[in-house]
Structure formats: structure tokens, C-alpha cells
């Protein structure tokens, strides 16, 4: 997730990458964030 966020914050990446690649990185970051949220909720339930 950190890699995806770093790419999205990198102006060189944003300025050079095709829009479909940028959209793919955004989608991947969102999916990873959702997985992290689900894992955190699971951990809380176990406590």
C-alpha cells in the first residue's frame, strides 16, 4: 500500500504515466486499504 501511495504522490510518476496506469494504481491502493481495514476489524474482534 505504501508503494501505491508513494507513486500517487510522485509528481514525475503522475506526469509521465498513462491515465490507465494511474487509475490502476489508485484502484490497487483502495483495495489494499480495504483489506487493511478488514484485517484491523478482525483483530479487534479477536481481542
Short mmCIF file of C-alpha atoms in Angstrom, two decimals:
data_model
loop_
_atom_site.label_atom_id
_atom_site.label_comp_id
_atom_site.label_asym_id
_atom_site.label_seq_id
_atom_site.Cartn_x
_atom_site.Cartn_y
_atom_site.Cartn_z
CA UNK A 1 0.00 0.00 0.00
CA UNK A 2 2.84 2.37 0.79
CA UNK A 3 4.27 1.80 -2.68
CA UNK A 4 0.99 2.72 -4.34
CA UNK A 5 0.63 5.83 -2.19
CA UNK A 6 4.23 6.84 -2.92
CA UNK A 7 3.60 6.54 -6.65
CA UNK A 8 0.45 8.64 -6.41
CA UNK A 9 2.37 11.34 -4.52
CA UNK A 10 5.25 11.31 -7.00
CA UNK A 11 4.67 14.12 -9.49
CA UNK A 12 7.09 12.58 -12.02
CA UNK A 13 5.09 9.35 -12.00
CA UNK A 14 1.79 11.21 -12.34
CA UNK A 15 3.07 13.41 -15.16
CA UNK A 16 4.59 10.56 -17.19
CA UNK A 17 2.32 7.57 -16.55
CA UNK A 18 -0.68 6.95 -18.80
CA UNK A 19 -4.03 7.62 -17.13
CA UNK A 20 -5.00 3.94 -17.18
CA UNK A 21 -1.84 3.09 -15.18
CA UNK A 22 -2.58 5.85 -12.66
CA UNK A 23 -6.16 4.59 -12.35
CA UNK A 24 -4.87 1.06 -11.80
CA UNK A 25 -2.55 2.20 -9.01
CA UNK A 26 -5.43 4.13 -7.40
CA UNK A 27 -7.70 1.09 -7.59
CA UNK A 28 -4.99 -1.12 -6.12
CA UNK A 29 -4.40 1.34 -3.27
CA UNK A 30 -8.12 1.40 -2.50
CA UNK A 31 -8.33 -2.41 -2.48
CA UNK A 32 -5.32 -2.68 -0.21
CA UNK A 33 -6.75 -0.07 2.16
CA UNK A 34 -9.99 -2.05 2.36
CA UNK A 35 -8.05 -5.25 3.16
CA UNK A 36 -6.16 -3.44 5.91
CA UNK A 37 -9.44 -2.18 7.36
CA UNK A 38 -10.92 -5.69 7.31
CA UNK A 39 -7.84 -7.17 8.98
CA UNK A 40 -7.89 -4.47 11.67
CA UNK A 41 -11.57 -5.19 12.35
CA UNK A 42 -10.82 -8.91 12.59
CA UNK A 43 -8.03 -8.26 15.07
CA UNK A 44 -10.31 -6.11 17.21
CA UNK A 45 -12.93 -8.87 17.21
CA UNK A 46 -10.35 -11.35 18.49
CA UNK A 47 -9.39 -9.21 21.46
#
